[in-house]
mmCIF file of C-alpha atoms in Angstrom:
data_model
loop_
_atom_site.group_PDB
_atom_site.id
_atom_site.type_symbol
_atom_site.label_atom_id
_atom_site.label_comp_id
_atom_site.label_asym_id
_atom_site.label_seq_id
_atom_site.Cartn_x
_atom_site.Cartn_y
_atom_site.Cartn_z
ATOM 1 C CA UNK A 1 34.033 10.479 10.089
ATOM 2 C CA UNK A 2 31.050 11.775 12.110
ATOM 3 C CA UNK A 3 28.443 11.241 9.453
ATOM 4 C CA UNK A 4 25.014 12.196 10.884
ATOM 5 C CA UNK A 5 25.026 13.409 14.445
ATOM 6 C CA UNK A 6 21.896 13.731 16.616
ATOM 7 C CA UNK A 7 21.475 15.398 19.943
ATOM 8 C CA UNK A 8 20.379 14.632 22.580
ATOM 9 C CA UNK A 9 20.548 10.890 22.644
ATOM 10 C CA UNK A 10 17.925 10.511 25.347
ATOM 11 C CA UNK A 11 15.227 12.812 26.660
ATOM 12 C CA UNK A 12 12.201 12.671 28.994
ATOM 13 C CA UNK A 13 9.562 15.278 28.731
ATOM 14 C CA UNK A 14 6.275 16.058 30.457
ATOM 15 C CA UNK A 15 3.147 16.335 28.362
ATOM 16 C CA UNK A 16 2.810 19.902 27.002
ATOM 17 C CA UNK A 17 6.504 20.675 27.146
ATOM 18 C CA UNK A 18 8.342 21.709 23.956
ATOM 19 C CA UNK A 19 11.628 20.402 22.649
ATOM 20 C CA UNK A 20 13.907 20.703 19.633
ATOM 21 C CA UNK A 21 15.829 17.729 18.325
ATOM 22 C CA UNK A 22 18.946 18.594 16.513
ATOM 23 C CA UNK A 23 20.638 16.872 13.533
ATOM 24 C CA UNK A 24 23.771 17.763 11.735
ATOM 25 C CA UNK A 25 25.622 16.080 8.869
ATOM 26 C CA UNK A 26 29.182 16.636 7.676
ATOM 27 C CA UNK A 27 28.968 14.905 4.359
ATOM 28 C CA UNK A 28 27.797 17.852 2.330
ATOM 29 C CA UNK A 29 24.538 16.127 1.593
ATOM 30 C CA UNK A 30 21.706 18.168 0.026
ATOM 31 C CA UNK A 31 18.782 16.162 1.372
ATOM 32 C CA UNK A 32 17.894 15.517 5.021
ATOM 33 C CA UNK A 33 15.011 13.573 6.668
ATOM 34 C CA UNK A 34 13.321 12.894 9.964
ATOM 35 C CA UNK A 35 11.896 9.509 10.809
ATOM 36 C CA UNK A 36 10.242 8.033 13.787
ATOM 37 C CA UNK A 37 10.492 4.310 14.710
ATOM 38 C CA UNK A 38 7.783 2.623 16.739
ATOM 39 C CA UNK A 39 7.325 -1.027 17.635
ATOM 40 C CA UNK A 40 5.008 -2.774 15.185
ATOM 41 C CA UNK A 41 4.970 0.380 12.983
ATOM 42 C CA UNK A 42 8.545 0.376 11.582
ATOM 43 C CA UNK A 43 10.160 3.659 10.491
ATOM 44 C CA UNK A 44 7.853 6.350 9.150
ATOM 45 C CA UNK A 45 8.818 9.637 7.580
ATOM 46 C CA UNK A 46 7.885 12.783 9.550
ATOM 47 C CA UNK A 47 9.351 15.534 7.360
ATOM 48 C CA UNK A 48 12.146 15.950 4.748
ATOM 49 C CA UNK A 49 14.244 18.692 3.179
ATOM 50 C CA UNK A 50 15.158 17.838 -0.450
ATOM 51 C CA UNK A 51 17.542 20.823 -0.408
ATOM 52 C CA UNK A 52 18.645 23.758 1.714
ATOM 53 C CA UNK A 53 15.635 26.171 1.972
ATOM 54 C CA UNK A 54 13.013 23.579 1.320
ATOM 55 C CA UNK A 55 10.946 21.348 3.592
ATOM 56 C CA UNK A 56 8.025 19.061 2.966
ATOM 57 C CA UNK A 57 5.669 16.863 4.946
ATOM 58 C CA UNK A 58 6.030 13.023 5.109
ATOM 59 C CA UNK A 59 3.639 10.438 6.370
ATOM 60 C CA UNK A 60 3.207 11.551 9.948
ATOM 61 C CA UNK A 61 3.848 15.385 10.220
ATOM 62 C CA UNK A 62 1.107 16.338 12.739
ATOM 63 C CA UNK A 63 2.496 17.707 15.998
ATOM 64 C CA UNK A 64 5.929 18.498 14.486
ATOM 65 C CA UNK A 65 7.756 21.359 12.758
ATOM 66 C CA UNK A 66 11.128 21.394 11.134
ATOM 67 C CA UNK A 67 13.757 24.008 10.248
ATOM 68 C CA UNK A 68 16.532 23.575 7.702
ATOM 69 C CA UNK A 69 18.902 26.005 9.307
ATOM 70 C CA UNK A 70 21.616 25.567 6.745
ATOM 71 C CA UNK A 71 22.967 22.781 4.551
ATOM 72 C CA UNK A 72 24.398 20.869 7.448
ATOM 73 C CA UNK A 73 21.560 21.204 10.016
ATOM 74 C CA UNK A 74 17.954 20.062 10.077
ATOM 75 C CA UNK A 75 15.998 20.359 13.359
ATOM 76 C CA UNK A 76 12.706 18.823 14.448
ATOM 77 C CA UNK A 77 10.561 20.633 17.025
ATOM 78 C CA UNK A 78 7.746 19.342 19.132
ATOM 79 C CA UNK A 79 5.728 22.410 20.217
ATOM 80 C CA UNK A 80 3.497 20.633 22.834
ATOM 81 C CA UNK A 81 4.683 17.065 23.448
ATOM 82 C CA UNK A 82 2.031 14.285 23.735
ATOM 83 C CA UNK A 83 2.527 10.740 25.079
ATOM 84 C CA UNK A 84 1.840 9.538 21.385
ATOM 85 C CA UNK A 85 5.120 11.122 20.422
ATOM 86 C CA UNK A 86 7.124 8.794 22.618
ATOM 87 C CA UNK A 87 9.369 7.107 20.095
ATOM 88 C CA UNK A 88 12.897 6.841 18.718
ATOM 89 C CA UNK A 89 13.617 9.689 16.301
ATOM 90 C CA UNK A 90 16.206 9.179 13.503
ATOM 91 C CA UNK A 91 17.728 11.820 11.236
ATOM 92 C CA UNK A 92 19.063 10.811 7.828
ATOM 93 C CA UNK A 93 20.788 12.451 4.855
ATOM 94 C CA UNK A 94 21.495 11.699 1.290
ATOM 95 C CA UNK A 95 23.681 13.265 -1.378
ATOM 96 C CA UNK A 96 21.092 14.421 -3.854
ATOM 97 C CA UNK A 97 17.378 14.658 -4.236
ATOM 98 C CA UNK A 98 17.262 11.156 -2.870
ATOM 99 C CA UNK A 99 16.178 9.012 -5.594
ATOM 100 C CA UNK A 100 19.373 7.301 -6.567
ATOM 101 C CA UNK A 101 21.422 7.848 -3.481
ATOM 102 C CA UNK A 102 21.421 5.804 -0.257
ATOM 103 C CA UNK A 103 20.283 7.497 3.001
ATOM 104 C CA UNK A 104 22.655 7.578 5.897
ATOM 105 C CA UNK A 105 21.205 7.548 9.444
ATOM 106 C CA UNK A 106 22.256 8.950 12.815
ATOM 107 C CA UNK A 107 22.128 6.875 16.037
ATOM 108 C CA UNK A 108 18.746 8.178 17.022
ATOM 109 C CA UNK A 109 17.143 10.242 19.863
ATOM 110 C CA UNK A 110 15.129 8.163 22.369
ATOM 111 C CA UNK A 111 12.306 10.395 23.531
ATOM 112 C CA UNK A 112 9.773 9.545 26.279
ATOM 113 C CA UNK A 113 6.789 11.769 26.993
ATOM 114 C CA UNK A 114 5.220 11.342 30.416
ATOM 115 C CA UNK I 1 -0.468 2.195 -1.200
ATOM 116 C CA UNK I 2 3.031 0.749 -1.063
ATOM 117 C CA UNK I 3 3.457 -1.973 1.674
ATOM 118 C CA UNK I 4 6.676 -3.700 2.488
ATOM 119 C CA UNK I 5 6.716 -6.994 4.298
ATOM 120 C CA UNK I 6 9.586 -8.945 5.817
ATOM 121 C CA UNK I 7 9.286 -12.575 6.677
ATOM 122 C CA UNK I 8 10.273 -14.079 9.008
ATOM 123 C CA UNK I 9 10.247 -11.521 11.851
ATOM 124 C CA UNK I 10 13.044 -13.416 13.646
ATOM 125 C CA UNK I 11 15.475 -15.959 12.731
ATOM 126 C CA UNK I 12 18.098 -17.985 14.717
ATOM 127 C CA UNK I 13 20.871 -19.899 13.017
ATOM 128 C CA UNK I 14 24.093 -21.568 13.927
ATOM 129 C CA UNK I 15 27.397 -19.958 13.047
ATOM 130 C CA UNK I 16 28.599 -20.741 9.546
ATOM 131 C CA UNK I 17 25.268 -21.289 7.996
ATOM 132 C CA UNK I 18 24.286 -19.451 4.758
ATOM 133 C CA UNK I 19 20.918 -17.677 5.093
ATOM 134 C CA UNK I 20 18.373 -15.675 3.150
ATOM 135 C CA UNK I 21 16.157 -12.862 4.364
ATOM 136 C CA UNK I 22 13.087 -11.955 2.454
ATOM 137 C CA UNK I 23 11.414 -8.653 1.542
ATOM 138 C CA UNK I 24 8.282 -8.234 -0.499
ATOM 139 C CA UNK I 25 6.513 -5.064 -1.697
ATOM 140 C CA UNK I 26 3.058 -4.545 -3.176
ATOM 141 C CA UNK I 27 3.708 -1.922 -5.775
ATOM 142 C CA UNK I 28 6.325 -2.807 -8.378
ATOM 143 C CA UNK I 29 6.787 0.943 -9.347
ATOM 144 C CA UNK I 30 9.823 1.483 -7.153
ATOM 145 C CA UNK I 31 12.958 3.478 -7.978
ATOM 146 C CA UNK I 32 15.322 1.420 -5.807
ATOM 147 C CA UNK I 33 15.561 -0.821 -2.718
ATOM 148 C CA UNK I 34 17.862 -0.408 0.136
ATOM 149 C CA UNK I 35 18.951 -2.992 2.775
ATOM 150 C CA UNK I 36 19.973 -1.700 6.226
ATOM 151 C CA UNK I 37 21.330 -3.310 9.475
ATOM 152 C CA UNK I 38 20.332 -1.928 12.878
ATOM 153 C CA UNK I 39 22.045 -2.929 16.028
ATOM 154 C CA UNK I 40 20.238 -2.646 19.348
ATOM 155 C CA UNK I 41 19.999 0.991 20.494
ATOM 156 C CA UNK I 42 21.750 2.182 17.290
ATOM 157 C CA UNK I 43 20.871 3.784 14.110
ATOM 158 C CA UNK I 44 20.569 2.149 10.581
ATOM 159 C CA UNK I 45 23.663 1.274 8.596
ATOM 160 C CA UNK I 46 23.240 1.078 4.889
ATOM 161 C CA UNK I 47 24.368 -2.285 3.527
ATOM 162 C CA UNK I 48 23.317 -2.322 -0.162
ATOM 163 C CA UNK I 49 21.306 -0.262 -2.571
ATOM 164 C CA UNK I 50 19.840 -1.813 -5.747
ATOM 165 C CA UNK I 51 18.497 0.463 -8.392
ATOM 166 C CA UNK I 52 15.316 -0.716 -10.152
ATOM 167 C CA UNK I 53 17.303 -1.412 -13.376
ATOM 168 C CA UNK I 54 19.655 -3.835 -11.505
ATOM 169 C CA UNK I 55 19.124 -7.464 -10.571
ATOM 170 C CA UNK I 56 21.658 -7.745 -7.696
ATOM 171 C CA UNK I 57 24.373 -6.090 -5.617
ATOM 172 C CA UNK I 58 27.207 -7.643 -3.755
ATOM 173 C CA UNK I 59 29.293 -6.455 -0.824
ATOM 174 C CA UNK I 60 31.611 -8.993 0.800
ATOM 175 C CA UNK I 61 29.471 -11.806 2.226
ATOM 176 C CA UNK I 62 26.271 -10.104 1.389
ATOM 177 C CA UNK I 63 24.310 -10.367 -1.863
ATOM 178 C CA UNK I 64 20.982 -8.664 -2.488
ATOM 179 C CA UNK I 65 18.766 -9.507 -5.330
ATOM 180 C CA UNK I 66 15.733 -7.598 -6.772
ATOM 181 C CA UNK I 67 12.838 -8.934 -8.878
ATOM 182 C CA UNK I 68 10.668 -5.943 -9.497
ATOM 183 C CA UNK I 69 8.006 -7.801 -11.432
ATOM 184 C CA UNK I 70 7.274 -10.222 -8.536
ATOM 185 C CA UNK I 71 7.785 -7.558 -5.877
ATOM 186 C CA UNK I 72 10.547 -9.347 -4.080
ATOM 187 C CA UNK I 73 14.088 -8.911 -2.768
ATOM 188 C CA UNK I 74 16.372 -11.197 -0.912
ATOM 189 C CA UNK I 75 19.495 -10.664 1.143
ATOM 190 C CA UNK I 76 21.833 -13.580 1.190
ATOM 191 C CA UNK I 77 24.405 -13.745 3.939
ATOM 192 C CA UNK I 78 27.146 -16.244 3.360
ATOM 193 C CA UNK I 79 28.984 -18.063 6.236
ATOM 194 C CA UNK I 80 27.103 -16.214 8.988
ATOM 195 C CA UNK I 81 28.983 -14.995 12.102
ATOM 196 C CA UNK I 82 27.864 -13.988 15.511
ATOM 197 C CA UNK I 83 28.752 -10.363 14.575
ATOM 198 C CA UNK I 84 25.980 -10.571 11.917
ATOM 199 C CA UNK I 85 23.405 -10.674 14.682
ATOM 200 C CA UNK I 86 21.204 -7.622 14.222
ATOM 201 C CA UNK I 87 17.897 -6.458 12.750
ATOM 202 C CA UNK I 88 17.821 -6.240 8.926
ATOM 203 C CA UNK I 89 15.468 -3.754 7.391
ATOM 204 C CA UNK I 90 14.553 -3.335 3.727
ATOM 205 C CA UNK I 91 13.106 -0.119 2.288
ATOM 206 C CA UNK I 92 11.787 0.770 -1.105
ATOM 207 C CA UNK I 93 11.802 4.205 -2.727
ATOM 208 C CA UNK I 94 8.853 5.124 -4.827
ATOM 209 C CA UNK I 95 9.290 6.051 -8.392
ATOM 210 C CA UNK I 96 8.809 9.530 -9.654
ATOM 211 C CA UNK I 97 5.871 8.425 -11.823
ATOM 212 C CA UNK I 98 4.079 7.005 -8.846
ATOM 213 C CA UNK I 99 4.689 9.546 -6.164
ATOM 214 C CA UNK I 100 5.378 13.273 -5.512
ATOM 215 C CA UNK I 101 7.762 12.417 -2.708
ATOM 216 C CA UNK I 102 10.975 12.037 -4.404
ATOM 217 C CA UNK I 103 13.050 10.783 -1.523
ATOM 218 C CA UNK I 104 10.613 8.812 0.547
ATOM 219 C CA UNK I 105 11.644 5.449 1.843
ATOM 220 C CA UNK I 106 9.034 2.958 2.837
ATOM 221 C CA UNK I 107 10.243 0.352 5.394
ATOM 222 C CA UNK I 108 9.490 -3.145 6.249
ATOM 223 C CA UNK I 109 9.442 -4.042 9.914
ATOM 224 C CA UNK I 110 12.580 -6.011 9.833
ATOM 225 C CA UNK I 111 13.997 -9.445 10.459
ATOM 226 C CA UNK I 112 15.909 -9.960 13.712
ATOM 227 C CA UNK I 113 18.696 -12.320 13.119
ATOM 228 C CA UNK I 114 20.666 -14.214 15.823
ATOM 229 C CA UNK I 115 23.648 -16.161 14.875
ATOM 230 C CA UNK I 116 24.670 -18.571 17.536
ATOM 231 C CA UNK I 117 28.318 -19.426 18.132
#
């Protein structure tokens, strides 16, 4: 079972470049999430999509945009990358609106902004 | 504001030992609590999910308990093995009454466990 698949796994960007991180899940989950993980800060929610067609901001949305392309796919876009966005990005999904269901995570995208 | 703390940050034990990892949270109005395992360079693997109405959950050698009133959860690992070496994260989900974000997880910073052969 593939579960949650993220692409690319690694990426290096220059300041000001744009990039889209891709996420797809094959578990027929309704809800999807984007987190970033930083040393000393733990995981923080960037954006989430409770269901197809809806998106909402998390704790740290500034500098990012998202698109819930269909039920399977949820992408994260950096329009003008900044060094502060160097991080490991995780996509997750859960079966329902999220309250009672566990979240399942992908393996992450390691992003460096120079 | 909900804060989640995990102590200790790192733990090293000999193989075969039983051990307890701790997680505390400041706001008892949680919906549930989830324990994850993270291997180096990998994503998070869900281990156990405890609903706020439950006291504990078990899976194999793992047992997680939840005491909402005191704001604490523990993850008990029996007969530890070198393959248990990883970072263990706990995360709480805020209740509907206390938050407009229905699916938001708030994470602790993890305990890195090393089990020595």
